[in-house]
Short mmCIF file of C-alpha atoms and ligand atoms in Angstrom, two decimals:
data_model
loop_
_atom_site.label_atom_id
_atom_site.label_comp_id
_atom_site.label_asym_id
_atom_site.label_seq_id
_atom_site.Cartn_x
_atom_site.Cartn_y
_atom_site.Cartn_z
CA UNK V 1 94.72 116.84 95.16
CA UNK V 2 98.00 115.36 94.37
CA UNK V 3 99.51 111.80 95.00
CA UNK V 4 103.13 112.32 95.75
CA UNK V 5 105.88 109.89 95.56
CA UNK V 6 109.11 109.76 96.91
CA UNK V 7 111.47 107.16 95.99
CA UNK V 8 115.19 106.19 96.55
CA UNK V 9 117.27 107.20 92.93
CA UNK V 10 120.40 105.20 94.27
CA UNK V 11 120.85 101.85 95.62
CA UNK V 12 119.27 103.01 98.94
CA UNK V 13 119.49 104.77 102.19
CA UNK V 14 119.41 108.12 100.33
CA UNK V 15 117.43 110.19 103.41
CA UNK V 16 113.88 109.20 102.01
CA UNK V 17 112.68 108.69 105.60
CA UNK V 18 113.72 112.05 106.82
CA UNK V 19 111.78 113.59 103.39
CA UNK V 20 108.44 111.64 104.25
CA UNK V 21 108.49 112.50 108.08
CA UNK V 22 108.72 116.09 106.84
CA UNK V 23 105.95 116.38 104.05
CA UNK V 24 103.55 113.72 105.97
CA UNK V 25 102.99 117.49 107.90
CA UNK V 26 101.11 118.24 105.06
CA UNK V 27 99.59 114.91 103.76
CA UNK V 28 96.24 112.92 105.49
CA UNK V 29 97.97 109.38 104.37
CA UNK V 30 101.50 107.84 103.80
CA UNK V 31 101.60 104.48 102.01
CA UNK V 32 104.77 101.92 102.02
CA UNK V 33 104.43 100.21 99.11
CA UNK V 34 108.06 97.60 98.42
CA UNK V 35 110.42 95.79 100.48
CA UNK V 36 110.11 94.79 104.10
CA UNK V 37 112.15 95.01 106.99
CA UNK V 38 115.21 95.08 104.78
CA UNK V 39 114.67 98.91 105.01
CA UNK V 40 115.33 101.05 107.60
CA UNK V 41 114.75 104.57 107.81
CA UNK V 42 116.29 107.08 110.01
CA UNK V 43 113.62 109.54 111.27
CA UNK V 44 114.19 112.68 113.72
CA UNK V 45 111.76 114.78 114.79
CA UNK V 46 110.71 116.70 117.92
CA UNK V 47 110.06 113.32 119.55
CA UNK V 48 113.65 112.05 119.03
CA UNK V 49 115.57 109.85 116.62
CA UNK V 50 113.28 106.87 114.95
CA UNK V 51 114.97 103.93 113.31
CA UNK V 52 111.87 102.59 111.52
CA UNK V 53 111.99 99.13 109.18
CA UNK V 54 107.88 98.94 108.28
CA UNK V 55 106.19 101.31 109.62
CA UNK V 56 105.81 104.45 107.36
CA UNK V 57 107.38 107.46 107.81
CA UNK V 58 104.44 108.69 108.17
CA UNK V 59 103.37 107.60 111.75
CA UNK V 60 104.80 110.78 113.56
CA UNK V 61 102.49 113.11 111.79
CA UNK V 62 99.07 112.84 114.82
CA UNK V 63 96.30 113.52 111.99
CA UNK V 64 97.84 111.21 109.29
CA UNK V 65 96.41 107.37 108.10
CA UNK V 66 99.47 105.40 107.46
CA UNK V 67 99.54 102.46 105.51
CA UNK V 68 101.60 99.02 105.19
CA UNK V 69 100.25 98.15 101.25
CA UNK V 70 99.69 94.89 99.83
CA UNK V 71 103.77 95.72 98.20
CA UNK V 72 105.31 94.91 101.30
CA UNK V 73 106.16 91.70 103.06
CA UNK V 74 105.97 91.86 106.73
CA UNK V 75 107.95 90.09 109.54
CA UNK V 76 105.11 90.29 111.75
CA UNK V 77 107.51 89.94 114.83
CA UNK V 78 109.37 92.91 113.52
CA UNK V 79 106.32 94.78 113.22
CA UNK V 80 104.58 94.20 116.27
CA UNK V 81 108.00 95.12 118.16
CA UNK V 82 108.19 98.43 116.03
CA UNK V 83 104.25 98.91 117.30
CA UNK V 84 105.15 98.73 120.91
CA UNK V 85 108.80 100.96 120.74
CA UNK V 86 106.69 103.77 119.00
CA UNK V 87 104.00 103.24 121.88
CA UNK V 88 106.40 102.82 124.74
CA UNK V 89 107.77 106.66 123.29
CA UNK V 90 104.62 108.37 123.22
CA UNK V 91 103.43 107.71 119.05
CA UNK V 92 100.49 107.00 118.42
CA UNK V 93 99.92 103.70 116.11
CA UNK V 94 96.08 103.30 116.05
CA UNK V 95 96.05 104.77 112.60
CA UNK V 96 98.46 102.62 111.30
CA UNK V 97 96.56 99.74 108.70
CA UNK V 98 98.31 96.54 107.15
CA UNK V 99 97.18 95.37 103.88
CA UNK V 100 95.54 91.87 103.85
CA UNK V 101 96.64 91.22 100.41
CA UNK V 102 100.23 91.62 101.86
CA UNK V 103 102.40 88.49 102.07
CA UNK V 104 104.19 87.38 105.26
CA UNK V 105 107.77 86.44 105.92
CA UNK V 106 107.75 83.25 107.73
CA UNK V 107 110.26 81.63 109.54
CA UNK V 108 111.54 79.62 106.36
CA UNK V 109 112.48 82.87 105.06
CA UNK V 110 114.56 83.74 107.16
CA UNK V 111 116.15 80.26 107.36
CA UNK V 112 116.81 80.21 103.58
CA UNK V 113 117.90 83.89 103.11
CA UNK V 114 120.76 82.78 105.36
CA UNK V 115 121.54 79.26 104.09
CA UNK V 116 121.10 80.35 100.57
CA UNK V 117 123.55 83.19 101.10
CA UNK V 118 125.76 80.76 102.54
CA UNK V 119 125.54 78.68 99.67
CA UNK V 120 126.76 81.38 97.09
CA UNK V 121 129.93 81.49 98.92
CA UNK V 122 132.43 84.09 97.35
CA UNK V 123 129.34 85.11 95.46
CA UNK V 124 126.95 86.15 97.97
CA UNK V 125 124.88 89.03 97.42
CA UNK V 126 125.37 90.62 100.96
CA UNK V 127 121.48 90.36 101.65
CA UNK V 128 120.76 91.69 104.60
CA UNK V 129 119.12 88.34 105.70
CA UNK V 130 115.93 89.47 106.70
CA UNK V 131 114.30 86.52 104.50
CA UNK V 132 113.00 89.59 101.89
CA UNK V 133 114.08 87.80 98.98
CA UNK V 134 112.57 83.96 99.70
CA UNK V 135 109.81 85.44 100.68
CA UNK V 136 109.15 87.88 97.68
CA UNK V 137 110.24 84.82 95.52
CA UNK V 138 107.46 82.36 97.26
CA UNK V 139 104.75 85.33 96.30
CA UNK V 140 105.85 84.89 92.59
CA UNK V 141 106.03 81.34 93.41
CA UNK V 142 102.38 81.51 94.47
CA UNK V 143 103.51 79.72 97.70
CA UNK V 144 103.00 82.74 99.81
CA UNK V 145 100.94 83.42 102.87
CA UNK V 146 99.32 86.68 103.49
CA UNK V 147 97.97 88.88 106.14
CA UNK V 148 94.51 88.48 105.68
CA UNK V 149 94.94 84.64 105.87
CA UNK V 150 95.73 84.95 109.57
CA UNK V 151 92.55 86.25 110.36
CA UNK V 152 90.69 82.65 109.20
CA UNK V 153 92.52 79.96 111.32
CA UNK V 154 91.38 77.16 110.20
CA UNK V 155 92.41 78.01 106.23
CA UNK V 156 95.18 79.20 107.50
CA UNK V 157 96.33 75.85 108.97
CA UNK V 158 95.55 73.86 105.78
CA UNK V 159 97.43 76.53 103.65
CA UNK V 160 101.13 76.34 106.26
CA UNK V 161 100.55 72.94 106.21
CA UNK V 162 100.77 72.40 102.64
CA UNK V 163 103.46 75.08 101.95
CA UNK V 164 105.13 74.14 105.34
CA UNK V 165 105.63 70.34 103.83
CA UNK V 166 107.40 71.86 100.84
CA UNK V 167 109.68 73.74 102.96
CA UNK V 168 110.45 71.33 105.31
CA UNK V 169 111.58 69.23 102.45
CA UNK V 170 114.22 71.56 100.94
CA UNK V 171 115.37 72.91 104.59
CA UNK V 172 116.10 68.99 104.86
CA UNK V 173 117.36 67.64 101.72
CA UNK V 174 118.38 70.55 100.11
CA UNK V 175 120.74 72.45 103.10
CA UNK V 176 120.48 69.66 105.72
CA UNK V 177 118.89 71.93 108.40
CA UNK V 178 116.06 70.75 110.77
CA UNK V 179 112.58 70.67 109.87
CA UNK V 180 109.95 73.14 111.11
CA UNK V 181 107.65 71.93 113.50
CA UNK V 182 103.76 72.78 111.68
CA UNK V 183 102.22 73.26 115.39
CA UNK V 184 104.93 76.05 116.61
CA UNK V 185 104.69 77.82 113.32
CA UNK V 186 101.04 77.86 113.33
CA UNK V 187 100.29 78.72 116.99
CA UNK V 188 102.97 81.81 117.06
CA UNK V 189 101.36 83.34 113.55
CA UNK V 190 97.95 82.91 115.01
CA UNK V 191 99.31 84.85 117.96
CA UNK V 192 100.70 87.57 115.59
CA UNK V 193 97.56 87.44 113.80
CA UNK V 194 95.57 88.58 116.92
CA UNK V 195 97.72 90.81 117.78
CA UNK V 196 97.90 92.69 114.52
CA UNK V 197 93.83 91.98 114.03
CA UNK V 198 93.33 95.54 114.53
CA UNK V 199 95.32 96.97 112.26
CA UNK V 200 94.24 94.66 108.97
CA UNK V 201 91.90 96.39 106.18
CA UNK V 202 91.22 96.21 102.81
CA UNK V 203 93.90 99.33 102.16
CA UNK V 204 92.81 99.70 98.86
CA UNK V 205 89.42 100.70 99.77
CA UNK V 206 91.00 103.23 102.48
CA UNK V 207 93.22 104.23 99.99
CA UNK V 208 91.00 105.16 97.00
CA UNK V 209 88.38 106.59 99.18
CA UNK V 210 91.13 109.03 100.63
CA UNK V 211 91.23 110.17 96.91
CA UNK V 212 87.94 110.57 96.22
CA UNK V 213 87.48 112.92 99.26
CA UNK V 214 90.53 114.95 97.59
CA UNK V 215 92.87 114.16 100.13
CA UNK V 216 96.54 114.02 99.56
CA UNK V 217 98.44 110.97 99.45
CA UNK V 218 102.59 110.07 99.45
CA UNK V 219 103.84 107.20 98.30
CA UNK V 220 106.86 105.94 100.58
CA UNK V 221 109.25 103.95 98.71
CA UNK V 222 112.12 101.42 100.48
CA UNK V 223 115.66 100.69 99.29
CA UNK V 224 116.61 102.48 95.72
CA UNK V 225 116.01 102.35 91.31
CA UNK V 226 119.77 100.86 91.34
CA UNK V 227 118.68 97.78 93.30
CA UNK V 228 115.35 97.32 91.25
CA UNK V 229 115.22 93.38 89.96
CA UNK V 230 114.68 94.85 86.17
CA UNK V 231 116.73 97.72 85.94
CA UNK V 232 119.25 98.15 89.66
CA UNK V 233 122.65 96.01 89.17
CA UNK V 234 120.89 92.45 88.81
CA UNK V 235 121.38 90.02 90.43
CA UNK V 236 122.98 92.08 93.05
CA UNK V 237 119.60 93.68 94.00
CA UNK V 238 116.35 93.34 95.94
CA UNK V 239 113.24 91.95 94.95
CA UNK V 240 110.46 93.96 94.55
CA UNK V 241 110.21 97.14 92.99
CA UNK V 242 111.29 100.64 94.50
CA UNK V 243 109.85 102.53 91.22
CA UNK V 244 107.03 104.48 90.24
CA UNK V 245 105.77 101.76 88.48
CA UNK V 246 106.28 99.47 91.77
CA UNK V 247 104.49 101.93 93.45
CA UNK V 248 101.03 101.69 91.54
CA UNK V 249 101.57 97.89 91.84
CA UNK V 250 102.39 97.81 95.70
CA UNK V 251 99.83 100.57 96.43
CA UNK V 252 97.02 100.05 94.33
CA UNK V 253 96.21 102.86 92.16
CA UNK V 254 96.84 103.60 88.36
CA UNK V 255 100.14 105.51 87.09
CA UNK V 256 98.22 108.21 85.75
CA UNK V 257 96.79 108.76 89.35
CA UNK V 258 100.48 110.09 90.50
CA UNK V 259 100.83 113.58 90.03
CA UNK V 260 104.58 114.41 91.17
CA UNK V 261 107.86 112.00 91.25
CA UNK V 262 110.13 113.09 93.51
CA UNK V 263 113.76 111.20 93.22
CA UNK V 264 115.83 110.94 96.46
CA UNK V 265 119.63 111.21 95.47
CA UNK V 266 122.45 111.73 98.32
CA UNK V 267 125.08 114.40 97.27
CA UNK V 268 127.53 111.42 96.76
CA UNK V 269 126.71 107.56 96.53
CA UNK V 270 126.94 104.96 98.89
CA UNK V 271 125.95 101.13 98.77
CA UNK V 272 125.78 98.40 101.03
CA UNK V 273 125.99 94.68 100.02
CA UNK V 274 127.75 93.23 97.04
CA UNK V 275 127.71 94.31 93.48
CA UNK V 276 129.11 96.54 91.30
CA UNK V 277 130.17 100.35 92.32
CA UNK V 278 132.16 102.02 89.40
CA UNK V 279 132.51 105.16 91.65
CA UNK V 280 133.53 103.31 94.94
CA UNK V 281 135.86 105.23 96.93
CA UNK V 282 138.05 102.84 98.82
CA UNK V 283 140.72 105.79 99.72
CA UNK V 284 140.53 108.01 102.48
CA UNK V 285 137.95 109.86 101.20
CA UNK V 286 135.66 107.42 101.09
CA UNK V 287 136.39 107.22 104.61
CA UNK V 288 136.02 110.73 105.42
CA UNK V 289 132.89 110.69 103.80
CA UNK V 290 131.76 107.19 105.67
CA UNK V 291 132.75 108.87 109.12
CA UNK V 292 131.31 112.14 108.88
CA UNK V 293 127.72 110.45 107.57
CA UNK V 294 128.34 108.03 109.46
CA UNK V 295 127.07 105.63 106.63
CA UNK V 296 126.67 102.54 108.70
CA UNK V 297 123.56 100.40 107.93
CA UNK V 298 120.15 101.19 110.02
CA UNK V 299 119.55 97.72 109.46
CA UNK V 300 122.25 95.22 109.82
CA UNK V 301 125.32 98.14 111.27
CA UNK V 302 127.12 97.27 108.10
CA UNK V 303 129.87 100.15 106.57
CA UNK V 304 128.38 101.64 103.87
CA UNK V 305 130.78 101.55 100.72
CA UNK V 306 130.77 105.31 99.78
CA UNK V 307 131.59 106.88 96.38
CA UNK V 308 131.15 110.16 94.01
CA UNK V 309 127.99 110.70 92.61
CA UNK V 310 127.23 108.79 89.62
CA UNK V 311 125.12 111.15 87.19
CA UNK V 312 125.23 108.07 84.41
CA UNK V 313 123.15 106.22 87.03
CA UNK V 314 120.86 109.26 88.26
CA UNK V 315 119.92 110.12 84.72
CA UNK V 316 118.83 106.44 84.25
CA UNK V 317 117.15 105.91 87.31
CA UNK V 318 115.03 109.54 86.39
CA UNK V 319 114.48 107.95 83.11
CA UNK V 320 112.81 104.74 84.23
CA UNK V 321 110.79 106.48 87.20
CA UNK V 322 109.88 109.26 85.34
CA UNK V 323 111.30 111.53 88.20
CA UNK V 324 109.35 115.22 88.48
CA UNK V 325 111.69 116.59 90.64
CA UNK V 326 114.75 115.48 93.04
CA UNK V 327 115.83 115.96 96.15
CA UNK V 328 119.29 116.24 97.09
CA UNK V 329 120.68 115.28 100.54
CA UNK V 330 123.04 115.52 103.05
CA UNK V 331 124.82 118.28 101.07
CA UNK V 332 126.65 118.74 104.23
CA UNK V 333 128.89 116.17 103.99
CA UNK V 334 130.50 117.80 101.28
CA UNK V 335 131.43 120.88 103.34
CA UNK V 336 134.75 119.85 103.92
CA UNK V 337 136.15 119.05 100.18
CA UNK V 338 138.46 121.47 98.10
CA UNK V 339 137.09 119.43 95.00
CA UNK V 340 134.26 117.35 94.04
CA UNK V 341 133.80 114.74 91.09
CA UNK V 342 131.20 113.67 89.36
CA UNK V 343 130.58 110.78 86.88
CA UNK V 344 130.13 111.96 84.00
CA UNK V 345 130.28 108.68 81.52
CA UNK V 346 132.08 105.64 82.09
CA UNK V 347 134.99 103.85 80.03
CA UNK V 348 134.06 100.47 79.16
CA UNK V 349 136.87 98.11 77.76
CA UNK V 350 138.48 101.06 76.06
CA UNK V 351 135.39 102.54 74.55
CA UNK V 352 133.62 105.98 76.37
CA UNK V 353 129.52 105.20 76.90
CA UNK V 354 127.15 107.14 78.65
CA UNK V 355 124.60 104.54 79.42
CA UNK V 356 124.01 102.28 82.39
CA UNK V 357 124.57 98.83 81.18
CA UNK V 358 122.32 96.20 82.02
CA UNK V 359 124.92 93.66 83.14
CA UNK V 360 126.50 93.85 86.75
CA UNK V 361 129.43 91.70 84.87
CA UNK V 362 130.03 95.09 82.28
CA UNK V 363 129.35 97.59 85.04
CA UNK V 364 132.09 95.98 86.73
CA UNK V 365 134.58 96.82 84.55
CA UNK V 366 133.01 100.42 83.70
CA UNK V 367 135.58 102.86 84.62
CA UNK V 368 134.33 105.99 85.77
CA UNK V 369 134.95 109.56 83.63
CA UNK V 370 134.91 112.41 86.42
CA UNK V 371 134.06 115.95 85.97
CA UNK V 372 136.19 117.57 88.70
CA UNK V 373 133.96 120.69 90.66
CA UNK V 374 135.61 123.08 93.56
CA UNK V 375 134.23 122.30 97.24
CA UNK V 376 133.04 125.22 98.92
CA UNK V 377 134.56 124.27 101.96
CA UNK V 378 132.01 126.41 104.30
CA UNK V 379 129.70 124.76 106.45
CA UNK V 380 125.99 124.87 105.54
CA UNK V 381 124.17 123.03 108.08
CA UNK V 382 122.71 126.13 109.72
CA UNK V 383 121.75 127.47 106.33
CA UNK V 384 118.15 127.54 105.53
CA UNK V 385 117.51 129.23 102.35
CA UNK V 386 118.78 128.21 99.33
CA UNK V 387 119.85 131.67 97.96
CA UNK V 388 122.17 131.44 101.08
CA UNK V 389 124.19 128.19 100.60
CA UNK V 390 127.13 129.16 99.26
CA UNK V 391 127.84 129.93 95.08
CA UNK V 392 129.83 126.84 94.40
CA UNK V 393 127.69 124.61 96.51
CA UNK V 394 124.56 125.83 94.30
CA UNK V 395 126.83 125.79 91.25
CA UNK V 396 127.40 121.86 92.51
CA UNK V 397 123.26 121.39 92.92
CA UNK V 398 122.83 123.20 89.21
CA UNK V 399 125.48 120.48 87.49
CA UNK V 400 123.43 117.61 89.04
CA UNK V 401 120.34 118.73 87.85
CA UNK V 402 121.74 119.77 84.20
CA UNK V 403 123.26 115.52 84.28
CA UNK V 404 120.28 114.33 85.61
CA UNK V 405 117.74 116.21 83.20
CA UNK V 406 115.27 117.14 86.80
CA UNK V 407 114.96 119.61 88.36
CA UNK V 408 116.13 119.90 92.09
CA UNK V 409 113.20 120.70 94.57
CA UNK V 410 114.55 120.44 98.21
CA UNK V 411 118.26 120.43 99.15
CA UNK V 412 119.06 118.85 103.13
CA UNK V 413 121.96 120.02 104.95
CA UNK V 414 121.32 117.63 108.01
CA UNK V 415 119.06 115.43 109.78
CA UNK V 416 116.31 117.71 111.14
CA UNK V 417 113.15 119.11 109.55
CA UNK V 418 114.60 122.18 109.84
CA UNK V 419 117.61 121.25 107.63
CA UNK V 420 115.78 120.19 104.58
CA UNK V 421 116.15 123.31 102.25
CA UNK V 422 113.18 123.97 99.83
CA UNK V 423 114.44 125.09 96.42
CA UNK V 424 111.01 125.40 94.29
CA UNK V 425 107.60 124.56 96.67
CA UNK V 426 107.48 120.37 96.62
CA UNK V 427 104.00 120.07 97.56
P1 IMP T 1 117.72 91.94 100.44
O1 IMP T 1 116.77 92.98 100.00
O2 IMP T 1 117.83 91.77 101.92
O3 IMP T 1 117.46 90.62 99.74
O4 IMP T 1 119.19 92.37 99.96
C1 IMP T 1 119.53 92.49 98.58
C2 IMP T 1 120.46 93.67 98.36
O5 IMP T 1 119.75 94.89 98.60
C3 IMP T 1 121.68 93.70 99.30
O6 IMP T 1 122.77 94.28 98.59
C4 IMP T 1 121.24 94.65 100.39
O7 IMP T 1 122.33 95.27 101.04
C5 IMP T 1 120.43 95.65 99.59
N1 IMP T 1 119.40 96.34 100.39
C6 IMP T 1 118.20 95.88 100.78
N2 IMP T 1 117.52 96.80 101.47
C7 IMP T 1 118.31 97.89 101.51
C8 IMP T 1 118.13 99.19 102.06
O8 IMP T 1 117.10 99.54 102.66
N3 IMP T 1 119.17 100.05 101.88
C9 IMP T 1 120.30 99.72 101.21
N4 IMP T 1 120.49 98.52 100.67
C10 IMP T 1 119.51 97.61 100.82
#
């Protein structure tokens, strides 16, 4: 039985969410395996519209085990708030399991995502100042706490104390902010901690025993290839890994255990936060785009920056996941345009490449080469076979997947279950 992943080809919010709520139908367990409660995905089901930050996908699906991996760092505020909106609306969340190898954002985090942000200036990244990045920098760091270190108080104390003295120092003399008092810290975690008691497990276990009974597994990823540390638009990017290789390290299983990679590319691009863009649209049909998607952030409201697709970009971020197959959404937005371009190659400092370069400082000045395509200018939300979409909108789906070098699986035309379009069977 097949592990599935499905991961973000862009620089995130691509419509993963929606793609996971719809196959977790036919999967027993959905694991979330990067990034914290930077994310957000937009689910909508029968039950109503979902803006989820930690909790998988997954969750709406009764008979599925859903899984927060040892990848992920966890606000546990933010996750014991998502806990109770799901239960106040009817879902279900006793089958939801946090890995105790997991590290925690702590209230430092947040403190220094916004004071280190602050201290880049004109250079911020645009974080979305959910204290992702200190705290996925204190795991390198080996300075992190984790999940399963809530559940043993008195280790617990010792450990905050001693990292909690190290903060408090560069929160002082570093950025001049007020220290953290050890006592409030350590009495609101341990409240967390027996709060989320329940729902802590040795996921690995759960999740390798799921295989061996020949049960099918998905793979959840957060945010997008372009804003991997190693290969998105460093240092404009997150910090941990949305790949297929992040996913074996943030789930806990062995590449060669992942039968199908499915990429997750929107019909056009879109970005939020700094960094490079070489197919930015800041005209009005960037606009258009930005209004009819409405492309503001699930997680901070910000305006997405919107732009052609970039096929230089897709074809690399296939390349270093090793995509199977792709999934194209929100199609739909295009309905309106006479004529569509794609990035073909870019122009950088006079000379034509076809390559992603590794430096946000050259991608910067990459000027992007268009192939021009007609619109179909026909509406195709209420479409729901592919043979029935119209000629130039699958003539449009066939040039992607000729730049990209993948095949194209499922093709959505909206935000519904109903609206996701299956090209060739995905699972
Ligand atoms: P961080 O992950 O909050 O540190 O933010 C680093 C960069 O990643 C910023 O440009 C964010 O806007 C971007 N980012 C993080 N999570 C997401 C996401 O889920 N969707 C889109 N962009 C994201």
């Amino acid at each position: 039985m097949p592990v599935v992943a499905i991961l973000g080809a862009q620089w995130g919010d691509e419509g993963k969410g929606k793609v996971v709520d719809m196959l977790a139908q036919r999967v027993s367990m959905v694991v979330r395996f990067s990034g914290g409660d930077n994310a957000g995905h937009t689910v909508s089901n029968p039950a109503g519209e979902f803006k989820l930050h930690l909790v998988p996908s997954g969750i709406f699906a009764p008979e599925v085990t859903c899984i927060i991996g040892n990848g992920v760092v966890i606000n546990p505020k933010v996750l014991i708030g998502e806990i109770d909106q799901l239960n106040q609306r009817g879902v279900d969340t006793s089958r939801l399991f946090i890995s105790d190898r997991a590290n925690l954002i702590m209230p430092y985090h947040l403190l220094l995502d916004g004071l280190e942000e602050e201290a880049r200036g004109g250079k911020a990244l645009g974080t979305t100042l959910k204290g992702v990045g200190p705290a996925f920098a204190d795991k390198t760091a080996r300075l992190g706490i984790r999940v399963g270190d809530l559940l043993d108080k008195e280790a617990f104390r010792e450990r905050l104390g001693a990292v909690l003295d190290h903060k408090n120092v560069i929160l002082t003399k570093v950025y001049g902010a007020k220290a953290l008092s050890l006592d409030e810290v350590y009495s609101q975690y341990c409240q967390y901690g027996e709060r989320l008691a329940p729902h802590i497990r040795e996921t690995v276990i759960m999740l390798h025993e799921a295989l061996d009974r020949g049960e099918m597994v998905l793979l959840e990823g957060a945010q997008g290839t372009l804003l991997d540390p190693d290969f998105g638009t460093y240092p404009y990017a997150t910090s941990s890994s949305p790949l297929a290789g992040g996913a074996c390290l943030g789930a806990g299983l062995g590449p060669n255990k992942i039968d199908r990679i499915f990429g997750v590319y929107k019909a056009y691009c879109t970005r939020v936060g700094g960094g490079p863009f070489p197919t930015e649209l800041k005209d009005e049909t960037g606009d258009l785009i930005r209004e009819r998607a409405h492309e503001y952030g699930t997680t901070t409201g910000r305006p997405r920056r919107c732009g052609w697709f970039d096929a230089v970009a897709a074809r690399f971020s296939s390349r270093v996941n090793g995509f199977t197959g792709a999934v194209v959404t929100r199609l739909d937005i295009l309905d309106v345009l006479p004529a569509l371009k794609v990035c073909v190659g870019y122009k950088l400092d006079g000379k034509n490449i076809d390559s992603f370069p590794a430096s946000a400082v050259a991608l910067a000045r990459c000027r992007p080469v268009y192939e021009e395509l007609p619109g179909w200018e026909t509406p195709t939300t209420e479409i729901r076979r592919y043979d029935q979409l119209p000629l130039k909108a699958r003539q449009y789906i066939a040039r992607l997947e000729e730049l990209i070098a993948c095949p194209v699986s499922l093709v959505c035309v909206g935000p519904e279950r109903a609206q996701a379009i299956e090209k060739t069977p995905i699972l």
